[in-house]
Short mmCIF file of C-alpha atoms in Angstrom, two decimals:
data_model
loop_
_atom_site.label_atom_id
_atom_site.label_comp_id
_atom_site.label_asym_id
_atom_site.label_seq_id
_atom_site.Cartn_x
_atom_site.Cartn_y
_atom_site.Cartn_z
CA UNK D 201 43.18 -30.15 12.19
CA UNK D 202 41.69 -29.45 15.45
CA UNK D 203 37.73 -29.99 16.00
CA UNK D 204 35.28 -28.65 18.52
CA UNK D 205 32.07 -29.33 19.54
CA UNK D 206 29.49 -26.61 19.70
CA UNK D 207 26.56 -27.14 22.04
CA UNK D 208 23.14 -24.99 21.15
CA UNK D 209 19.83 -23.97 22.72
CA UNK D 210 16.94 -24.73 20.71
CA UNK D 211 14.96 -21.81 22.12
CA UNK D 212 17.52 -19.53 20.51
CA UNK D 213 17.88 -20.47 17.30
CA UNK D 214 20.32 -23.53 18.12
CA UNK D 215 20.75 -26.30 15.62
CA UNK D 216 22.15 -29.19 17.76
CA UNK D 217 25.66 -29.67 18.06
CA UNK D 218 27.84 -28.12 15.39
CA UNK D 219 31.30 -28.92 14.74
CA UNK D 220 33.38 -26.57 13.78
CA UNK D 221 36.85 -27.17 12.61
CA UNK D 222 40.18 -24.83 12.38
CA UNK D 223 42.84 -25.70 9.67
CA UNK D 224 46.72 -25.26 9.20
CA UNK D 225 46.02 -21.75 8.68
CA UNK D 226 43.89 -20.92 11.86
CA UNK D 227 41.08 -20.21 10.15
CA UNK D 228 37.17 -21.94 11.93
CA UNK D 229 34.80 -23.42 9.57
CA UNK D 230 31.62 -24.67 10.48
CA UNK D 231 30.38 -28.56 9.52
CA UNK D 232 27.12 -29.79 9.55
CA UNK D 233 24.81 -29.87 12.81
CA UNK D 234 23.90 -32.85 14.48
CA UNK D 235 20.50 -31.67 14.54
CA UNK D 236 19.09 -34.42 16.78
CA UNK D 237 21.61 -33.36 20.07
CA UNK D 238 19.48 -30.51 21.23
CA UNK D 239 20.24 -28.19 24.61
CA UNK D 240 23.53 -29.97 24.87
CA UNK D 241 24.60 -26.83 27.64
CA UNK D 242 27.10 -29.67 29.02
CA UNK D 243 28.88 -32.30 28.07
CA UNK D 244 31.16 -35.40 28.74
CA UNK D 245 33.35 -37.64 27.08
CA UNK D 246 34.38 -40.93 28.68
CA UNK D 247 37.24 -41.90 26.40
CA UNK D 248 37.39 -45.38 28.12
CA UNK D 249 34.14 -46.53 27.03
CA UNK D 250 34.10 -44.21 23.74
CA UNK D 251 31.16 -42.23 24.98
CA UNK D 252 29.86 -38.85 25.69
CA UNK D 253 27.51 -37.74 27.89
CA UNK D 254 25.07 -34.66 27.60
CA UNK D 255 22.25 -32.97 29.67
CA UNK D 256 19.15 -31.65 28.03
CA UNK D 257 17.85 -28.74 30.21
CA UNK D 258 14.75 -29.18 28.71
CA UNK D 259 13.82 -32.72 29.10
CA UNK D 260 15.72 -33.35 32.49
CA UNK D 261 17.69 -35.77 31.89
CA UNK D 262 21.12 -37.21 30.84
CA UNK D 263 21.70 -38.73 27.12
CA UNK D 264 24.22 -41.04 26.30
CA UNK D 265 25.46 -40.83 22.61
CA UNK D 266 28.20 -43.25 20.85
CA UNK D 267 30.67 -42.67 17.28
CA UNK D 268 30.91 -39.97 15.12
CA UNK D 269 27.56 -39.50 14.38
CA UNK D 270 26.51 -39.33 17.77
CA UNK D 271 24.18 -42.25 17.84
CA UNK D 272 21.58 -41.97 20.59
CA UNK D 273 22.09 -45.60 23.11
CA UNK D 274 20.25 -44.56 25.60
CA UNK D 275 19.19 -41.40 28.46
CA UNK D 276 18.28 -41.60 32.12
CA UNK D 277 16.37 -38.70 34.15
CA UNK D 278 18.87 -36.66 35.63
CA UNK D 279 17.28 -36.69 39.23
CA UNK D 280 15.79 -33.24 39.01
CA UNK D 281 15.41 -30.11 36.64
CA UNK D 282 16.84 -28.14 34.59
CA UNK D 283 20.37 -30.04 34.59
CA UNK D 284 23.32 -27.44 33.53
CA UNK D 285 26.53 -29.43 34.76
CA UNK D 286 28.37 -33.36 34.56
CA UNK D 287 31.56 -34.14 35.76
CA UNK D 288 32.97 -37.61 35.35
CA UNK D 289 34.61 -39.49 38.60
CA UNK D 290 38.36 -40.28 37.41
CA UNK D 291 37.90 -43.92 37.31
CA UNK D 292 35.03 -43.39 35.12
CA UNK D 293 32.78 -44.92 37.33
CA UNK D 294 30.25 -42.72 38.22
CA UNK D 295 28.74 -39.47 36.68
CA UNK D 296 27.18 -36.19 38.78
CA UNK D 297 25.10 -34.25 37.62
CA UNK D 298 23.75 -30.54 38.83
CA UNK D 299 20.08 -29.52 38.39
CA UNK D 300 20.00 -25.96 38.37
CA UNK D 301 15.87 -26.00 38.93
CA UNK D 302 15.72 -28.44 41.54
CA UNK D 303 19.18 -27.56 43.53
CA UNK D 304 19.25 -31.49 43.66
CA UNK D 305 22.40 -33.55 43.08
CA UNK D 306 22.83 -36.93 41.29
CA UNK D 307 25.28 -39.36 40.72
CA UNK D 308 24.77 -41.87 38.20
CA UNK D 309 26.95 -45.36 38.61
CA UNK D 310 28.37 -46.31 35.51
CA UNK D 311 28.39 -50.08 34.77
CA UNK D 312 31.58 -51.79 33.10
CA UNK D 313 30.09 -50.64 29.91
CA UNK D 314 29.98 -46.96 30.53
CA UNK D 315 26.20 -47.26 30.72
CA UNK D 316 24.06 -45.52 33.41
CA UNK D 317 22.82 -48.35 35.76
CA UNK D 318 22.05 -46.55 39.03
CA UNK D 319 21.53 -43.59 40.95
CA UNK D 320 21.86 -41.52 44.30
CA UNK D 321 20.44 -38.03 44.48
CA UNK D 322 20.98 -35.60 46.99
CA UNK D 323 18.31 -32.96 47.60
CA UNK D 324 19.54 -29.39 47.63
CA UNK D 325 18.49 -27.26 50.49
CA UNK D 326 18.59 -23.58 51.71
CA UNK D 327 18.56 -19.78 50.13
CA UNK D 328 20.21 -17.03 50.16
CA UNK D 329 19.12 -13.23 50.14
CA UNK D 330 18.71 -12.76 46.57
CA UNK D 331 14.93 -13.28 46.67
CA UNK D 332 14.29 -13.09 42.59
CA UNK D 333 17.27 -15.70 42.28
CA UNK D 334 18.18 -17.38 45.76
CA UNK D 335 14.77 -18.75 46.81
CA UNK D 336 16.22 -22.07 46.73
CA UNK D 337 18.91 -24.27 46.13
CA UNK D 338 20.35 -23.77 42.58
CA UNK D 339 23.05 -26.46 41.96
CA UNK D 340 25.83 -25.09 39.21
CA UNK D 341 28.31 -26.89 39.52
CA UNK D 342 29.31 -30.51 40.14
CA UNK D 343 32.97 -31.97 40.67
CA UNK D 344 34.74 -35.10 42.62
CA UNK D 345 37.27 -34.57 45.01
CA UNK D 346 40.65 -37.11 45.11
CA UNK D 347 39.06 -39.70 46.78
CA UNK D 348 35.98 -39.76 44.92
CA UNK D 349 33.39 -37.90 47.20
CA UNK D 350 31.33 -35.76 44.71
CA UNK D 351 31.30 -31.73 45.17
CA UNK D 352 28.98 -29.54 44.27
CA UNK D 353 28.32 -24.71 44.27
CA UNK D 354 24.83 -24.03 44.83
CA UNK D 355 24.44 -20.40 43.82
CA UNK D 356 21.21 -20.49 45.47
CA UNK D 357 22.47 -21.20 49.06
CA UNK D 358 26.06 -19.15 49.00
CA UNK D 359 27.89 -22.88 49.42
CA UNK D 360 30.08 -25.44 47.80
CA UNK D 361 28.94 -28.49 49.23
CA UNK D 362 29.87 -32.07 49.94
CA UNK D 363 26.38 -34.42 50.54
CA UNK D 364 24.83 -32.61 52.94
CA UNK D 365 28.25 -30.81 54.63
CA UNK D 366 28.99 -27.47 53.64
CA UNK D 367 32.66 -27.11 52.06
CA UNK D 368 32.92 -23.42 52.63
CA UNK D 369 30.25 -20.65 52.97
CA UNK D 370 30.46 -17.71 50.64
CA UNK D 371 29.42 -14.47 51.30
CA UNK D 372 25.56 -14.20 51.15
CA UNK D 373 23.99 -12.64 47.95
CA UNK D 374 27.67 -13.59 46.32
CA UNK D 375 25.52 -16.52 44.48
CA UNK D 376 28.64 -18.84 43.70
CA UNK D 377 28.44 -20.91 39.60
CA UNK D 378 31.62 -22.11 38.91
CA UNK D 379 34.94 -23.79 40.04
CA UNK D 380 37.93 -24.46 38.59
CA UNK D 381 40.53 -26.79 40.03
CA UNK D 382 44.39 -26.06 40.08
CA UNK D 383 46.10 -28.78 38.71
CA UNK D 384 49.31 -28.89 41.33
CA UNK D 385 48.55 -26.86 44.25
CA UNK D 386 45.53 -27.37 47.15
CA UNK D 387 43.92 -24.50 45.35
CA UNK D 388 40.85 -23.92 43.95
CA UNK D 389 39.25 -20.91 41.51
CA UNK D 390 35.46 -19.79 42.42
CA UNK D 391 33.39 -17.42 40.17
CA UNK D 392 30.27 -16.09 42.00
CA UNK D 393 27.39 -15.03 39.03
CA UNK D 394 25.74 -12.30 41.28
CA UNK D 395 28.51 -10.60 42.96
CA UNK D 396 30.94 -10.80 39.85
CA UNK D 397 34.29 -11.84 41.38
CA UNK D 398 36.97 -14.11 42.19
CA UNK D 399 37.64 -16.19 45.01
CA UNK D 400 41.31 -18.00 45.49
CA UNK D 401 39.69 -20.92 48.06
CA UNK D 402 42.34 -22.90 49.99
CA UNK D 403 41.16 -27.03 49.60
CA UNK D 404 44.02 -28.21 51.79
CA UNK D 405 41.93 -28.77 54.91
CA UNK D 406 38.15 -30.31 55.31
CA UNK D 407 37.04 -26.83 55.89
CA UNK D 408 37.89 -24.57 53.01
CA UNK D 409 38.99 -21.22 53.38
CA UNK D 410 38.59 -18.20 51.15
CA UNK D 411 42.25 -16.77 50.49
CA UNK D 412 41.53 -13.80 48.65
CA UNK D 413 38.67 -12.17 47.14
CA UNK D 414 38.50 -9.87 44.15
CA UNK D 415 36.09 -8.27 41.58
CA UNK D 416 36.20 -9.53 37.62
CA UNK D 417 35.05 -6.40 36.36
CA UNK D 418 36.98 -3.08 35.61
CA UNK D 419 36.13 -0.70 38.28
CA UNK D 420 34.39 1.82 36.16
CA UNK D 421 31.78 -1.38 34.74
CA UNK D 422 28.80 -0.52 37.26
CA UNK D 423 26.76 -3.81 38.47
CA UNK D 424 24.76 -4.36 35.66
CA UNK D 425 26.75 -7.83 34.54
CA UNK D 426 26.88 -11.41 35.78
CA UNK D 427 29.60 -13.97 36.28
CA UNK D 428 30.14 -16.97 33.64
CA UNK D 429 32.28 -19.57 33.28
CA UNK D 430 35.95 -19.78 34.71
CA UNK D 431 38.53 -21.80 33.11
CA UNK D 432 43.02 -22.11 33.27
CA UNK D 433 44.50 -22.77 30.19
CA UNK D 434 46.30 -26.19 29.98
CA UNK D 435 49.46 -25.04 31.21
CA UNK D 436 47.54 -23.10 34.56
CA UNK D 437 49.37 -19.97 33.76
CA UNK D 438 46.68 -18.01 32.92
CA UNK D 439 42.86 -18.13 34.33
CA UNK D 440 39.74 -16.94 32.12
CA UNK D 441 36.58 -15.36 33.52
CA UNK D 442 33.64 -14.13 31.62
CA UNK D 443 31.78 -11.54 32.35
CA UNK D 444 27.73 -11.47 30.91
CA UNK D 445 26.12 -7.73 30.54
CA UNK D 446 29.68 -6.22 30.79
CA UNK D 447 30.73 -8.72 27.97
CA UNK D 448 33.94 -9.01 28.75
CA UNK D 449 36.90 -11.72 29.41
CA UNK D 450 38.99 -11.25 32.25
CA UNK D 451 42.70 -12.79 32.25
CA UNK D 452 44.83 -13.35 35.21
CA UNK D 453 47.50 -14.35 35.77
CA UNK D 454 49.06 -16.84 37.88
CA UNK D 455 52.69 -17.06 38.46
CA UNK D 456 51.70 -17.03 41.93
CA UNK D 457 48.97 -19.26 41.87
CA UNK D 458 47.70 -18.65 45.28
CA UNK D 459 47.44 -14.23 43.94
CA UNK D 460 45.88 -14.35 40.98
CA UNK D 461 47.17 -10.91 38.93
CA UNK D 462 44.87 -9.35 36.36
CA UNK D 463 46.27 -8.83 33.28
CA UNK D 464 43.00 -7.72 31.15
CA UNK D 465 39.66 -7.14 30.21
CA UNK D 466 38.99 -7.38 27.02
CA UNK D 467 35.19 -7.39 24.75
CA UNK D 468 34.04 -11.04 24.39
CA UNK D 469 32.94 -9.92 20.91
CA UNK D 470 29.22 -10.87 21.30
CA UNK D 471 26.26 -10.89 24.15
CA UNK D 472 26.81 -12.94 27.08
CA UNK D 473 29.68 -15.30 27.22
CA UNK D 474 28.67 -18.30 28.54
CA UNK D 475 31.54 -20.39 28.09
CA UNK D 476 35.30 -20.06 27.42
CA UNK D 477 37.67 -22.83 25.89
CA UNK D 478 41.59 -22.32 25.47
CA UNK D 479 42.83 -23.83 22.08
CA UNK D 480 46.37 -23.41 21.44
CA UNK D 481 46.50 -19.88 20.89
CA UNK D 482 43.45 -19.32 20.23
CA UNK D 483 40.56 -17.99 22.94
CA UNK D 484 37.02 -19.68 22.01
CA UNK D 485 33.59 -18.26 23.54
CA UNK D 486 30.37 -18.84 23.12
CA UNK D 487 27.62 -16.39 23.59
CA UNK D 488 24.53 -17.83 24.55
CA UNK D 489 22.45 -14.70 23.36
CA UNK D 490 24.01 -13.41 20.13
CA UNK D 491 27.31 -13.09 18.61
CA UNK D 492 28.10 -16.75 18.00
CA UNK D 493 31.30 -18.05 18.60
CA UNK D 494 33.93 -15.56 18.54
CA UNK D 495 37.99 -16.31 18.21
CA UNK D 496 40.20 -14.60 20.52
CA UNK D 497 43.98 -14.30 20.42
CA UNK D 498 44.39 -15.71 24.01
CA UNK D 499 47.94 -12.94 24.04
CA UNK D 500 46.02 -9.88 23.70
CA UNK D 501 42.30 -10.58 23.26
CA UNK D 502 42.38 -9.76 19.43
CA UNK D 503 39.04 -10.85 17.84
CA UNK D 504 40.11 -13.33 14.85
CA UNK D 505 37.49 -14.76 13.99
CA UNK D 506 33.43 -14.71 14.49
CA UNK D 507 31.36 -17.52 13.83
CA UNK D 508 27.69 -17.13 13.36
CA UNK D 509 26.03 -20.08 16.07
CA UNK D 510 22.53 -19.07 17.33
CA UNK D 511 22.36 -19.83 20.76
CA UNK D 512 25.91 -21.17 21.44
CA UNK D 513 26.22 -22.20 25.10
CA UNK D 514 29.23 -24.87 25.33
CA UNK D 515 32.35 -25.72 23.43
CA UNK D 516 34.60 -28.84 23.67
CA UNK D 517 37.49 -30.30 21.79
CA UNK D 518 36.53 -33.53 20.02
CA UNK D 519 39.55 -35.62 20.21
CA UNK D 520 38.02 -38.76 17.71
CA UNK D 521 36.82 -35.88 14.86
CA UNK D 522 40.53 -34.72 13.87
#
């Protein structure tokens, strides 16, 4: 059996964290909710100290839960507002975090118990032209590069940023949320939320540089729709995109992983797809404003499967529930 995690708004409807669970026969069933892990949007396991590690939008900060049952060991402010990304360093030694409200950046050092013990925050700065959502720095995103510096899209100020050094300046208005890594190549994956498209960035030099540029919407979709999350399925073959007000998921593919090629768009199956995660065969997204979680066939977009979650806004495999 394979289990994920299910990560809820309170405000709409959410229950905490439900699992949900698929058996031999691909079929999803829901569990019970851990009703006391509320406005988990995003969330972290460290496997090496057993683990996991969740913002709350709501109360700013950064809980740290342990076991099955998610036991509650402690939580630390996360150095701003409205937190909606972690990323853990690859030594497991330090946590970021992104506060969307603020546009500030923390990092949280991680003592040899996996416990928060310290922390550095990096005030965001700038706008962009968008004056109902660029007045300020938004931080969306937060990742470490190889050697550990922490990296960070603020859709606020058009950049991805390193401290205070911008990474690469996107085109203003564009608004840039997520990134995705590739695994193998000096490539990275941008989604931009405003402008709805795709940017192939080139990470092999201190400046990056924006390859190629294109739209994740069908050209007929008008501009009533904002970009979500961006993901590559565990063999980086294929790259997701959501699409919210158009409700879509875009796939491209990458046999050339430097020219992504779109393959399809297909209907999410619900309102706003906030989040995408590959399983197997399977395509999972949530939709933060209703339609649950809904099972795609990642082949052809076929809906499977829809599960009824209020307020569903993150997914992720839970490797000690199966």
């Amino acid at each position: 059996m394979t289990r994920v995690l299910v990560g809820t708004y309170a405000a709409s409807g959410g229950a905490g964290l439900l699992p949900i669970t698929r058996a031999a026969d691909g079929r999803w069933t829901p569990g019970a909710p851990l009703s006391h892990v509320r406005n988990a949007s995003w969330i972290v396991a460290s496997d090496r100290h057993g683990l996991r590690f969740a913002v709350d939008e709501v109360a700013n900060e950064v809980a740290v839960y342990r076991g099955d049952d998610w036991t509650r060991i402690a939580a630390v402010p996360s150095g701003g507002s409205a937190p909606c990304h972690l990323a853990l360093s690859p030594d497991h030694r330090n946590l970021a975090v992104a506060n969307y409200g603020s546009g500030s950046v923390t990092r949280l050092a991680l003592g040899a118990d996996g416990l928060p013990q310290g922390a550095e925050t990096w005030s965001g700065a700038g706008r962009g032209p968008d004056a109902d959502r660029q007045a300020g720095p938004h931080a969306h995103w937060v990742g470490f590069a190889p050697d550990g510096t922490v990296i960070h899209v603020d859709l606020g100020a058009d950049r991805i940023m390193t401290g205070d050094r911008a990474l690469y300046a996107a085109p203003p208005g564009s608004g840039p949320r997520h990134l995705a890594r590739h695994p193998a190549a000096p490539l990275a994956y941008l989604v931009s939320e405003l402008a709805s498209t795709l940017t192939v960035l080139d990470t092999g030099d201190p400046q990056w540089r924006a390859t190629e540029i294109v739209s994740t919407l069908p050209a007929d979709a008008g501009r009533d729709s904002l970009g979500g999350e961006i993901v590559l399925d565990a063999a980086a073959g294929r790259l997701y995109v959501s699409n919210r007000g158009h409700d879509s998921i875009a796939t491209f593919a990458l046999d050339d992983p430097a020219q992504p090629r779109l393959l399809r768009h297909v209907a999410s199956g619900g309102a706003s797809p906030r989040f995408i995660l590959p399983v197997g065969d399977d395509l999972l997204v949530a939709h933060e404003e209703h339609g649950g979680v809904t099972v795609l066939a990642a082949k052809d977009g076929y809906v499977r499967q829809r599960l009824d979650v209020p307020g569903a806004a993150f997914l992720l495999i839970d490797d000690n529930g199966a």
